[in-house]
Coordinates of C-alpha atoms in Angstrom, one line a residue:
Chain A
M605 CA 44.1 -34.5 -63.8
A606 CA 47.9 -34.9 -63.5
I607 CA 49.3 -35.1 -60.1
E608 CA 52.5 -33.7 -59.7
A609 CA 54.4 -35.7 -57.0
E610 CA 57.2 -33.7 -55.5
E611 CA 60.0 -34.8 -53.1
P612 CA 59.2 -34.2 -49.7
D613 CA 61.1 -31.0 -48.7
R614 CA 62.4 -29.8 -45.4
R615 CA 59.0 -27.9 -44.6
D616 CA 57.0 -31.2 -45.1
F617 CA 59.4 -32.8 -42.7
L618 CA 59.2 -30.1 -39.9
V619 CA 55.3 -29.9 -40.3
L620 CA 54.9 -33.6 -39.9
A621 CA 57.6 -33.9 -37.2
A622 CA 55.9 -30.9 -35.3
S623 CA 52.5 -32.3 -35.6
A624 CA 53.4 -35.7 -34.3
F625 CA 55.5 -34.2 -31.3
A626 CA 52.0 -32.1 -30.6
A627 CA 49.9 -35.4 -30.8
V628 CA 52.1 -37.4 -28.7
G629 CA 52.5 -34.4 -26.1
G630 CA 48.8 -34.0 -26.1
A631 CA 48.0 -37.5 -25.6
M632 CA 50.8 -37.7 -22.5
T633 CA 49.2 -34.7 -21.1
L634 CA 45.7 -36.1 -21.3
W635 CA 46.4 -39.1 -19.8
P636 CA 46.8 -38.2 -15.9
F637 CA 43.4 -36.4 -16.3
I638 CA 41.9 -39.5 -17.5
Q639 CA 43.9 -41.9 -15.0
Q640 CA 43.0 -39.8 -12.0
M641 CA 39.5 -41.1 -12.1
N642 CA 40.5 -44.9 -11.9
P643 CA 40.5 -46.9 -8.6
D644 CA 43.5 -46.1 -6.7
A645 CA 46.0 -48.4 -5.3
G646 CA 44.1 -48.1 -2.0
A647 CA 40.9 -49.1 -3.6
Q648 CA 42.8 -51.7 -5.6
A649 CA 44.5 -53.4 -2.6
L650 CA 42.7 -56.8 -2.6
A651 CA 41.1 -56.5 1.0
S652 CA 40.3 -60.2 2.1
I653 CA 37.9 -61.0 4.8
E654 CA 37.4 -64.1 6.9
V655 CA 33.8 -65.3 7.7
D656 CA 32.7 -67.8 10.3
L657 CA 30.0 -70.1 8.9
S658 CA 29.2 -71.9 11.9
P659 CA 26.2 -70.0 13.2
V660 CA 24.5 -70.0 9.7
K661 CA 22.1 -72.9 10.2
V662 CA 20.7 -75.0 7.0
G663 CA 18.2 -73.0 5.2
Q664 CA 19.5 -69.7 6.4
A665 CA 21.7 -66.9 4.6
I666 CA 23.9 -64.2 5.5
T667 CA 25.3 -61.1 3.7
V668 CA 28.6 -59.8 4.2
L669 CA 30.4 -56.9 2.9
W670 CA 33.8 -57.4 0.7
R671 CA 35.5 -54.6 -1.6
G672 CA 32.3 -52.6 -0.9
K673 CA 30.2 -55.3 -2.5
P674 CA 27.5 -57.7 -0.5
V675 CA 28.6 -61.0 -0.7
F676 CA 25.7 -63.7 -0.3
I677 CA 26.2 -66.8 1.7
R678 CA 23.6 -69.3 1.7
H679 CA 23.4 -72.5 3.6
R680 CA 21.4 -74.8 1.1
T681 CA 19.1 -77.3 2.1
E682 CA 19.5 -80.9 0.6
E683 CA 16.1 -80.0 -1.6
E684 CA 17.6 -76.7 -3.1
I685 CA 20.7 -78.7 -3.9
A686 CA 18.7 -81.4 -5.7
V687 CA 16.6 -78.8 -7.6
A688 CA 19.6 -77.0 -8.6
K689 CA 21.3 -80.3 -9.9
A690 CA 18.4 -81.4 -11.7
V691 CA 18.2 -78.1 -14.0
P692 CA 19.3 -79.4 -17.6
M693 CA 22.1 -77.2 -19.1
K694 CA 19.9 -76.2 -22.0
D695 CA 17.5 -74.4 -19.8
L696 CA 20.4 -71.9 -18.5
I697 CA 20.4 -68.6 -20.2
D698 CA 24.1 -68.1 -19.1
E699 CA 26.1 -71.7 -19.5
Y700 CA 29.0 -70.7 -17.7
A701 CA 29.8 -71.3 -14.0
R702 CA 31.2 -67.7 -13.6
N703 CA 33.5 -69.0 -10.8
A704 CA 36.6 -67.2 -10.2
A705 CA 38.4 -70.3 -9.1
L706 CA 37.6 -72.1 -12.5
P707 CA 38.6 -71.6 -15.8
E708 CA 36.3 -69.2 -17.9
D709 CA 34.7 -71.6 -20.2
A710 CA 33.7 -74.0 -17.1
L711 CA 30.0 -75.0 -17.4
A712 CA 27.4 -73.6 -15.0
T713 CA 27.0 -77.0 -13.3
D714 CA 25.9 -77.1 -9.5
P715 CA 29.3 -78.4 -8.5
N716 CA 31.1 -75.9 -10.7
R717 CA 29.2 -73.1 -8.7
T718 CA 30.5 -74.4 -5.3
K719 CA 33.6 -75.9 -3.6
D720 CA 34.0 -79.6 -3.6
G721 CA 32.8 -81.1 -0.4
H722 CA 31.1 -78.1 0.5
E723 CA 28.2 -78.0 -2.1
N724 CA 25.8 -77.0 0.7
W725 CA 27.4 -73.5 0.9
L726 CA 26.5 -71.3 -2.0
I727 CA 28.8 -68.1 -1.9
M728 CA 28.4 -65.3 -4.6
V729 CA 28.8 -61.7 -5.0
G730 CA 25.1 -60.4 -4.3
I731 CA 25.1 -57.9 -7.2
C732 CA 22.5 -58.4 -10.2
T733 CA 24.4 -58.7 -13.7
H734 CA 21.9 -56.7 -15.1
L735 CA 22.5 -53.1 -13.6
G736 CA 23.9 -53.6 -10.3
C737 CA 21.1 -54.0 -7.9
V738 CA 21.2 -56.3 -4.7
P739 CA 18.6 -59.0 -5.6
K740 CA 16.0 -59.8 -2.8
G741 CA 16.2 -63.7 -1.1
Q742 CA 18.5 -63.4 1.6
A743 CA 15.9 -62.2 4.4
Q744 CA 13.4 -64.6 5.9
G745 CA 10.4 -63.0 4.3
D746 CA 11.8 -62.0 1.0
S747 CA 10.5 -63.1 -2.3
K748 CA 13.1 -65.7 -3.9
G749 CA 11.6 -65.4 -7.5
D750 CA 10.1 -68.2 -9.7
F751 CA 13.1 -70.7 -9.2
G752 CA 13.6 -70.4 -5.4
G753 CA 16.9 -68.6 -5.5
W754 CA 16.8 -64.7 -5.7
L755 CA 14.7 -61.9 -7.4
C756 CA 16.1 -58.6 -8.5
P757 CA 13.4 -55.9 -7.5
C758 CA 14.9 -53.6 -10.0
H759 CA 14.1 -55.3 -13.4
G760 CA 12.8 -58.4 -12.5
S761 CA 15.7 -60.9 -12.9
H762 CA 15.3 -64.4 -11.4
Y763 CA 18.1 -66.5 -10.0
D764 CA 17.8 -70.3 -9.3
T765 CA 19.1 -72.1 -6.1
A766 CA 22.6 -72.2 -7.6
G767 CA 22.5 -68.5 -8.4
R768 CA 22.2 -68.9 -12.2
I769 CA 20.2 -66.6 -14.3
R770 CA 16.7 -68.3 -15.1
K771 CA 14.5 -65.3 -16.3
G772 CA 14.7 -61.7 -16.8
P773 CA 17.2 -59.1 -18.3
A774 CA 20.4 -60.1 -16.4
P775 CA 22.9 -61.4 -19.0
R776 CA 25.1 -63.5 -16.8
N777 CA 24.8 -65.9 -13.4
L778 CA 26.0 -64.2 -10.0
E779 CA 29.6 -64.0 -9.9
V780 CA 31.5 -66.5 -7.3
P781 CA 34.5 -64.7 -5.8
V782 CA 37.4 -66.3 -4.8
Y783 CA 37.4 -68.0 -1.6
N784 CA 38.7 -70.8 0.4
F785 CA 38.0 -72.8 3.6
V786 CA 40.5 -72.1 5.9
S787 CA 39.4 -74.5 8.6
G788 CA 36.4 -76.2 9.3
S789 CA 33.6 -73.4 9.1
L790 CA 36.0 -70.6 8.7
I791 CA 36.1 -69.0 5.2
K792 CA 38.4 -66.4 3.5
I793 CA 37.1 -64.7 0.8
G794 CA 39.6 -62.7 -1.6
Chain B
M515 CA 16.5 -11.3 -41.7
S516 CA 18.7 -8.6 -43.4
G517 CA 15.8 -7.2 -45.7
I518 CA 13.9 -5.9 -42.7
S519 CA 16.8 -5.5 -40.1
Y520 CA 17.2 -1.9 -39.1
S521 CA 18.6 -0.3 -35.6
S522 CA 16.9 2.1 -33.4
Y523 CA 19.8 2.3 -31.4
K524 CA 21.0 5.6 -30.6
P525 CA 23.3 5.8 -27.6
T526 CA 22.5 9.1 -25.8
T527 CA 25.3 9.8 -23.3
K528 CA 28.6 10.4 -23.8
V529 CA 29.9 7.0 -22.1
G530 CA 27.3 5.3 -24.3
K531 CA 28.7 6.8 -27.7
W532 CA 32.5 6.2 -26.3
M533 CA 31.5 2.6 -25.5
D534 CA 29.7 2.1 -29.0
E535 CA 32.6 2.8 -30.9
R536 CA 34.9 0.4 -28.8
L537 CA 32.5 -2.6 -27.9
P538 CA 29.0 -2.2 -29.1
V539 CA 27.4 -4.6 -26.6
G540 CA 24.5 -2.5 -26.1
R541 CA 23.8 -2.2 -29.9
M542 CA 23.7 -5.9 -30.1
F543 CA 21.5 -6.4 -27.4
H544 CA 19.2 -3.6 -28.7
A545 CA 19.2 -5.3 -32.1
Q546 CA 18.5 -9.0 -30.9
F547 CA 16.0 -7.9 -28.0
V548 CA 14.5 -4.6 -29.0
D549 CA 14.2 -4.5 -32.6
F550 CA 14.3 -8.2 -33.6
P551 CA 11.3 -8.9 -35.7
T552 CA 9.2 -11.5 -34.0
P553 CA 6.1 -13.1 -35.6
R554 CA 2.9 -11.1 -34.7
N555 CA 0.7 -14.2 -34.2
L556 CA 2.8 -15.9 -31.7
N557 CA 0.9 -17.9 -29.0
Y558 CA 1.7 -18.6 -25.2
W559 CA 3.6 -21.8 -26.4
W560 CA 6.2 -19.6 -27.7
T561 CA 6.9 -18.2 -24.1
F562 CA 8.5 -21.3 -22.8
G563 CA 11.9 -20.4 -24.4
G564 CA 12.0 -17.4 -22.1
I565 CA 10.9 -19.5 -19.3
L566 CA 13.5 -22.0 -19.7
S567 CA 16.3 -19.3 -19.6
F568 CA 14.7 -18.1 -16.3
C569 CA 14.9 -21.8 -15.0
L570 CA 18.6 -22.2 -15.9
M571 CA 19.5 -18.8 -14.1
A572 CA 17.4 -19.8 -11.2
Q573 CA 19.1 -23.3 -10.9
I574 CA 22.7 -21.7 -11.1
V575 CA 21.8 -18.9 -8.3
T576 CA 20.0 -21.5 -6.0
G577 CA 22.9 -24.1 -6.9
I578 CA 25.6 -21.8 -6.0
V579 CA 24.0 -20.9 -2.8
L580 CA 23.5 -24.7 -1.8
A581 CA 27.3 -25.6 -2.6
M582 CA 28.3 -23.0 0.2
H583 CA 26.6 -25.4 2.6
Y584 CA 26.9 -28.8 1.0
Q585 CA 29.6 -31.5 1.9
P586 CA 30.3 -33.7 -1.1
S587 CA 31.6 -36.8 1.0
G588 CA 30.0 -40.1 1.5
E589 CA 30.0 -39.6 5.1
M590 CA 28.5 -36.0 5.3
A591 CA 26.6 -35.3 2.1
F592 CA 23.2 -36.9 3.6
D593 CA 23.5 -35.0 7.1
S594 CA 24.6 -31.8 5.2
V595 CA 21.4 -31.7 3.0
E596 CA 19.4 -32.2 6.2
R597 CA 21.1 -29.5 7.8
I598 CA 20.5 -27.2 4.9
R599 CA 16.9 -28.0 5.2
R600 CA 16.6 -27.6 9.0
D601 CA 19.4 -25.2 10.1
V602 CA 20.7 -22.9 7.5
N603 CA 18.9 -19.6 7.4
F604 CA 16.2 -20.0 4.4
G605 CA 18.3 -23.3 3.6
W606 CA 14.7 -24.9 3.4
L607 CA 13.5 -22.2 0.7
I608 CA 16.8 -22.6 -1.3
R609 CA 16.9 -26.2 -1.3
N610 CA 13.1 -26.5 -2.5
L611 CA 13.4 -24.0 -4.9
H612 CA 16.4 -25.9 -6.4
A613 CA 14.7 -29.4 -6.3
V614 CA 11.6 -28.4 -7.5
G615 CA 13.1 -26.1 -9.9
A616 CA 14.8 -29.3 -11.6
S617 CA 11.2 -30.7 -12.0
M618 CA 9.9 -27.4 -13.5
F619 CA 13.0 -27.1 -15.9
F620 CA 11.9 -30.3 -17.3
I621 CA 8.1 -29.4 -17.7
A622 CA 9.0 -26.5 -19.4
A623 CA 11.5 -28.3 -21.7
Y624 CA 9.1 -30.8 -22.5
V625 CA 6.3 -28.3 -23.4
H626 CA 9.2 -26.4 -25.5
I627 CA 10.0 -29.7 -27.2
F628 CA 6.5 -30.7 -28.0
R629 CA 5.7 -27.4 -29.3
G630 CA 8.8 -27.5 -31.7
L631 CA 7.5 -30.9 -32.9
Y632 CA 4.0 -29.7 -33.4
Y633 CA 4.6 -26.4 -35.5
G634 CA 7.7 -28.0 -37.5
S635 CA 10.1 -25.7 -35.7
Y636 CA 12.8 -28.2 -36.7
K637 CA 12.4 -27.9 -40.6
A638 CA 14.6 -26.0 -42.8
P639 CA 16.4 -23.8 -42.2
R640 CA 16.3 -24.6 -38.4
E641 CA 18.2 -28.1 -38.5
I642 CA 20.8 -26.8 -36.3
L643 CA 18.8 -24.7 -34.0
W644 CA 16.9 -28.1 -33.4
I645 CA 20.4 -30.0 -33.0
I646 CA 21.6 -27.7 -30.4
G647 CA 18.2 -27.8 -28.4
V648 CA 18.7 -31.9 -28.4
I649 CA 22.4 -31.3 -27.2
I650 CA 20.9 -29.0 -24.5
F651 CA 18.4 -31.6 -23.7
I652 CA 20.9 -34.4 -23.3
V653 CA 23.3 -32.1 -21.0
M654 CA 20.3 -31.3 -18.9
M655 CA 19.7 -34.8 -18.3
A656 CA 23.1 -35.5 -17.3
T657 CA 23.2 -32.6 -15.1
A658 CA 19.8 -33.5 -13.4
F659 CA 21.0 -37.2 -13.0
M660 CA 24.2 -36.0 -11.1
G661 CA 22.4 -33.5 -9.1
Y662 CA 20.0 -36.2 -8.0
S663 CA 23.0 -38.3 -6.7
L664 CA 23.8 -35.3 -4.2
P665 CA 21.6 -36.0 -1.5
W666 CA 23.0 -39.5 -1.1
G667 CA 19.7 -41.0 -0.2
Q668 CA 18.8 -44.5 -1.3
M669 CA 17.3 -43.7 -4.6
S670 CA 20.5 -41.6 -5.2
F671 CA 22.8 -44.3 -4.5
W672 CA 20.8 -46.9 -6.3
G673 CA 19.8 -44.6 -9.1
V674 CA 23.6 -44.1 -9.8
T675 CA 24.4 -47.7 -9.5
V676 CA 21.8 -48.7 -12.2
I677 CA 22.5 -45.8 -14.6
T678 CA 26.2 -46.0 -14.3
N679 CA 26.0 -50.0 -14.9
L680 CA 24.3 -49.3 -18.4
F681 CA 27.7 -48.8 -19.5
S682 CA 28.7 -52.1 -18.4
S683 CA 26.4 -53.6 -21.3
I684 CA 29.5 -52.6 -23.7
D685 CA 30.9 -55.8 -22.2
S686 CA 28.7 -57.8 -24.6
I687 CA 30.5 -56.1 -27.4
V688 CA 34.2 -55.6 -26.1
P689 CA 34.5 -58.0 -23.2
G690 CA 35.9 -56.3 -20.4
L691 CA 35.8 -52.7 -21.8
G692 CA 32.3 -52.1 -20.2
T693 CA 33.6 -53.0 -16.8
T694 CA 36.7 -50.8 -17.4
V695 CA 34.4 -48.0 -18.2
V696 CA 32.3 -48.3 -15.2
E697 CA 34.9 -48.8 -12.8
W698 CA 36.5 -45.5 -14.4
L699 CA 33.3 -43.7 -13.6
W700 CA 32.9 -45.1 -10.2
G701 CA 36.7 -44.7 -9.2
G702 CA 36.5 -48.0 -7.3
Y703 CA 34.7 -51.5 -7.6
S704 CA 31.4 -50.1 -6.5
V705 CA 29.7 -46.6 -6.0
T706 CA 31.1 -44.9 -3.3
G707 CA 31.9 -41.4 -1.8
V708 CA 34.5 -41.0 -4.5
T709 CA 31.9 -41.3 -7.2
L710 CA 29.8 -38.9 -5.3
N711 CA 32.7 -36.3 -5.2
R712 CA 33.4 -36.3 -8.9
F713 CA 29.5 -36.1 -9.7
F714 CA 29.3 -33.0 -7.5
S715 CA 32.3 -31.4 -9.5
L716 CA 30.5 -32.3 -12.8
H717 CA 27.2 -31.2 -11.6
Y718 CA 28.9 -27.7 -10.9
L719 CA 30.4 -27.6 -14.2
L720 CA 27.5 -28.7 -16.6
P721 CA 25.2 -25.9 -16.1
F722 CA 27.8 -23.3 -17.5
V723 CA 28.2 -25.6 -20.5
L724 CA 24.4 -25.3 -20.8
A725 CA 24.5 -21.6 -20.5
G726 CA 27.1 -21.6 -23.3
L727 CA 24.9 -23.8 -25.6
V728 CA 21.9 -21.8 -24.9
V729 CA 23.8 -18.7 -26.2
L730 CA 24.4 -20.8 -29.4
H731 CA 20.7 -22.0 -29.4
V732 CA 19.4 -18.2 -29.2
W733 CA 22.3 -17.1 -31.9
A734 CA 20.8 -19.7 -34.3
L735 CA 17.3 -18.6 -33.6
H736 CA 18.2 -15.2 -34.3
V737 CA 19.8 -15.9 -37.5
V738 CA 17.0 -17.9 -39.2
G739 CA 14.2 -16.1 -37.5
Q740 CA 11.2 -17.7 -35.3
N741 CA 8.8 -20.1 -36.4
S742 CA 5.0 -19.3 -36.2
P743 CA 1.7 -21.3 -35.5
M744 CA 1.1 -21.2 -39.3
G745 CA 4.6 -22.7 -39.8
L746 CA 5.4 -19.3 -41.6
D747 CA 8.4 -17.1 -41.5
V748 CA 8.4 -13.2 -41.1
K749 CA 9.1 -12.3 -44.7
T750 CA 7.5 -8.7 -44.9
P751 CA 7.4 -6.0 -42.2
S752 CA 3.8 -6.3 -41.5
D753 CA 4.4 -10.0 -40.5
G754 CA 6.5 -9.1 -37.6
V755 CA 6.4 -6.9 -34.4
P756 CA 9.5 -5.8 -32.5
F757 CA 10.6 -8.0 -29.8
T758 CA 10.3 -5.3 -27.2
P759 CA 7.7 -4.6 -26.2
Y760 CA 5.5 -7.3 -27.9
A761 CA 7.3 -10.4 -27.3
T762 CA 9.0 -9.5 -23.8
S763 CA 5.5 -8.6 -22.3
K764 CA 3.9 -11.7 -23.7
D765 CA 7.0 -13.7 -22.1
A766 CA 6.3 -12.1 -18.9
V767 CA 2.8 -12.9 -18.6
G768 CA 3.9 -16.5 -19.4
M769 CA 6.5 -16.1 -17.1
F770 CA 4.4 -15.3 -14.2
A771 CA 1.8 -17.9 -14.8
F772 CA 4.7 -20.5 -14.6
L773 CA 6.2 -18.9 -11.5
L774 CA 2.8 -19.4 -9.7
F775 CA 2.8 -22.9 -10.6
F776 CA 6.3 -23.1 -9.5
C777 CA 6.0 -21.5 -6.2
W778 CA 3.1 -23.7 -5.5
F779 CA 5.1 -26.6 -5.3
A780 CA 8.2 -25.1 -3.9
F781 CA 6.1 -24.0 -1.0
F782 CA 3.3 -26.3 -0.5
L783 CA 4.4 -29.6 -2.1
P784 CA 8.1 -29.6 -2.1
D785 CA 8.6 -33.3 -1.8
Y786 CA 5.6 -34.5 -4.1
L787 CA 7.8 -35.0 -7.1
G788 CA 10.6 -36.9 -5.2
H789 CA 10.7 -40.2 -3.4
A790 CA 10.4 -40.9 0.5
D791 CA 13.2 -43.4 -0.1
N792 CA 15.5 -40.7 -0.6
Y793 CA 15.2 -39.6 3.1
V794 CA 17.0 -43.0 4.0
E795 CA 20.6 -42.6 4.0
A796 CA 22.4 -44.6 1.2
N797 CA 23.0 -48.2 2.2
P798 CA 24.9 -50.2 -0.4
L799 CA 23.5 -53.6 1.1
V800 CA 20.0 -53.0 0.6
T801 CA 18.3 -52.0 -2.6
P802 CA 14.9 -50.5 -1.9
P803 CA 12.2 -52.9 -3.1
H804 CA 11.0 -50.4 -6.1
I805 CA 13.5 -48.1 -7.5
V806 CA 12.4 -45.6 -10.0
P807 CA 14.3 -42.4 -11.5
E808 CA 12.7 -39.1 -11.2
W809 CA 9.7 -38.5 -13.2
Y810 CA 11.4 -36.8 -15.9
F811 CA 13.3 -39.8 -16.9
L812 CA 10.5 -42.3 -16.5
P813 CA 9.6 -42.7 -20.5
F814 CA 13.2 -43.5 -21.1
Y815 CA 13.5 -46.0 -18.1
A816 CA 10.3 -47.6 -19.6
I817 CA 12.0 -48.0 -23.0
L818 CA 14.8 -49.3 -21.2
R819 CA 13.0 -52.2 -19.3
A820 CA 10.7 -53.0 -22.3
I821 CA 13.6 -54.6 -24.2
P822 CA 14.3 -58.0 -22.9
S823 CA 18.1 -57.7 -23.2
K824 CA 20.6 -55.8 -21.5
L825 CA 22.5 -54.2 -24.6
G826 CA 19.1 -53.8 -26.4
G827 CA 17.6 -51.9 -23.6
V828 CA 20.5 -49.7 -23.1
I829 CA 20.7 -49.1 -27.0
A830 CA 17.0 -48.4 -27.3
M831 CA 17.1 -46.1 -24.4
F832 CA 19.9 -43.9 -25.9
G833 CA 18.3 -44.4 -29.3
A834 CA 15.2 -42.6 -28.2
I835 CA 16.8 -39.4 -27.3
A836 CA 19.5 -39.8 -30.2
I837 CA 16.5 -40.0 -32.8
L838 CA 15.4 -36.7 -32.3
V839 CA 18.6 -35.3 -34.1
L840 CA 17.3 -37.1 -37.3
V841 CA 13.8 -35.6 -37.0
P842 CA 14.5 -32.7 -39.7
W843 CA 15.1 -35.3 -42.2
L844 CA 12.6 -37.9 -41.1
D845 CA 9.7 -35.8 -41.7
T846 CA 9.0 -35.4 -45.4
S847 CA 6.2 -33.1 -45.4
K848 CA 6.5 -29.8 -47.2
V849 CA 4.3 -28.2 -44.8
R850 CA 5.6 -27.1 -41.3
S851 CA 2.6 -26.7 -38.8
T852 CA 0.5 -29.6 -37.9
K853 CA -2.2 -27.3 -38.0
Y854 CA -2.4 -27.9 -41.9
R855 CA -1.8 -31.5 -41.6
P856 CA -5.1 -33.3 -40.8
L857 CA -3.8 -36.8 -41.0
Y858 CA -0.5 -36.2 -39.2
R859 CA -2.2 -34.4 -36.3
W860 CA -3.9 -37.8 -35.2
F861 CA -0.2 -39.2 -35.1
F862 CA 1.0 -36.4 -33.4
W863 CA -1.3 -36.8 -30.3
L864 CA -0.9 -40.6 -30.4
F865 CA 2.8 -39.7 -30.0
V866 CA 2.1 -37.5 -27.0
F867 CA -0.2 -40.3 -25.4
S868 CA 2.5 -43.0 -26.1
C869 CA 5.3 -40.7 -24.1
V870 CA 2.8 -40.0 -21.1
A871 CA 2.0 -43.8 -21.1
L872 CA 5.6 -44.7 -21.0
G873 CA 6.0 -42.3 -18.2
W874 CA 3.4 -43.9 -16.2
L875 CA 4.5 -47.4 -17.2
G876 CA 8.0 -46.5 -16.2
S877 CA 7.0 -45.6 -12.6
K878 CA 5.4 -49.2 -12.2
P879 CA 7.2 -52.6 -11.5
A880 CA 8.5 -54.4 -14.2
E881 CA 5.9 -57.2 -14.3
A882 CA 3.7 -58.9 -16.9
E883 CA 1.0 -56.5 -18.2
Y884 CA 3.1 -53.5 -17.5
V885 CA 6.0 -54.8 -19.7
F886 CA 3.7 -55.7 -22.5
W887 CA 2.2 -52.3 -22.7
A888 CA 5.6 -50.7 -22.3
R889 CA 6.6 -52.7 -25.4
V890 CA 3.5 -51.6 -27.3
F891 CA 4.3 -47.9 -26.6
T892 CA 8.1 -48.4 -27.2
F893 CA 7.2 -49.6 -30.7
Y894 CA 5.0 -46.8 -31.4
Y895 CA 7.7 -44.2 -30.0
F896 CA 10.1 -45.5 -32.7
A897 CA 7.6 -46.3 -35.3
H898 CA 6.5 -42.6 -35.2
F899 CA 9.8 -41.3 -36.1
I900 CA 11.0 -44.2 -38.6
V901 CA 7.6 -45.1 -40.3
V902 CA 4.9 -42.4 -39.6
M903 CA 7.1 -39.1 -40.1
P904 CA 8.3 -40.2 -43.5
L905 CA 5.3 -41.9 -44.9
V906 CA 2.6 -39.4 -43.7
G907 CA 4.5 -36.8 -45.2
W908 CA 4.6 -38.5 -48.5
F909 CA 1.0 -39.6 -48.6
E910 CA -0.9 -36.8 -46.9
K911 CA -2.8 -34.0 -48.6
P912 CA -2.2 -31.0 -46.4
L913 CA -4.9 -28.2 -45.9
K914 CA -4.2 -24.8 -47.5
V915 CA -1.7 -23.0 -46.0
P916 CA -2.1 -19.1 -46.0
G917 CA 0.3 -17.2 -48.1
S918 CA 1.8 -15.2 -45.1
I919 CA 1.4 -14.3 -41.4
T920 CA 0.1 -11.2 -42.4
E921 CA -2.7 -12.7 -44.7
A922 CA -3.5 -15.4 -42.0
V923 CA -4.0 -12.9 -39.2
L924 CA -6.0 -10.4 -41.3
A925 CA -8.3 -13.4 -42.3
K926 CA -8.8 -14.4 -38.8
N927 CA -9.6 -10.9 -37.5
K928 CA -11.7 -10.1 -40.7
G929 CA -9.6 -6.8 -40.9
A930 CA -9.8 -5.6 -37.4
A931 CA -6.0 -6.2 -37.1
A932 CA -5.3 -3.6 -39.7
A933 CA -4.9 -1.0 -36.8
A934 CA -2.1 -3.3 -35.0
P935 CA 1.3 -1.8 -35.1
A936 CA 3.9 -3.5 -37.3
A937 CA 7.6 -3.4 -37.1
K938 CA 8.8 -0.5 -38.9
S939 CA 11.3 -1.0 -41.6

């Protein structure tokens, strides 16, 4: 079957130009209607909070609210730290530290989950990386799961004493937010 | 159906004639809902289509009334629902009808879907009719999910959190995309009143989308005609009876029985199908110890939890619904009705049992033996569509199917039905 290739004429040019104009115009009109649903500047403003850790005794934990999310602060015991350090890397489901202060490929060793010289403080966003529930393990009577850390009640994800996922459907370790020790026992999150 | 369609529509008034020459709406309704030939042997399982239309209208009417009193903001939503229940005149009644109505809508929809599966109503030429039905089911679930968020109790809040987080599993395919989508849905970094407000807007919109889809569903039904318990179409005038009064009056009997059941729940057990936790106001710091979705989502929730991978679970859950679209082509049997399929019948009831079992398991905590059984039944759920439907269709020797609806009815009634009126032609 012979195909006769004709020179594009003025009509072809007009159809093409008009279609392109309509497509770009349509996309530009659609954009505000999609963008309006994203977090606005008010929600984006990186609210930071300061927390005084001095009332939190060894073995205790507190939960604070930061950017609408719960942040877990646990004052770990020597034993909990030792257990976390003894875990071989090959036992971890997620081998990355997930620490906002470290490069993305930093390994999930216990020191990489905490701050140098403050390894007794474990500070993490308390949102299960599976489907966003708040794991149990902060309050006194809570079940801490099979690894002594946290247990998500929704779908049974177990986290260890460094907040690393060890069992269950969650794909990642609990996220460590950006925080700094401002003075002795005062931290600033965000 | 052109061979047996005719019109008994005769406008009698002057206005009626004037209108008929300009916009023949009356003629159209008369043709579709009075003259339309419906199989003479339909059983009560066929009354659920009409019941579902009623459910949609009832939800829209009660919903519009509730929206007159409801406040879609994080601060006021919970209190405004309590105010509707306690203070608004008849608010308790309208709110219960709407909340219980959602459950009744799903009961009727599930009966309707299983009826279609049993009698092979998805087979040619009804594929498009079936697919529109699947789309209706999906939009219905989205509508119900957003509606359940509105009372802003603990189950509302954590249900929204868990279900919207399903989209974060996209992160394991395209890193960052899932999080972007979830934050776009939320309008923030967690579920807040901003999320509630947009869900309210969409919850108001989607029922009207549903109404449009129902029009297409009924249109497609009236083009190909109704299936029947024998899996036979209306082919000759004696196979059918006029829609009115025969189908309408049978539908009315089914509807009244259904309404008794509906009212029993609305008046005596309004909270039976809900959760006590939803009478605790939403709290982003505390997840209830055992969160479960509404009962009508439980089988799919069990499938989600049965797969030990975040992305895999999400794919299985959505796949469990999406696979219904392929049913017309997965079922290879030439016989429509399971009535004449001695082998497939067993598998059909095993499938029903699996769905009920998954529902029960979805309400249980995600622990050892429950997860094990959820995996077993999830396996069968998919195997039924992917393995059983194609293979049984090939290997099974079906029973003899009657030649026509008339022949089957007459054989059953041993000639006594000869006096039954047939559709005029």
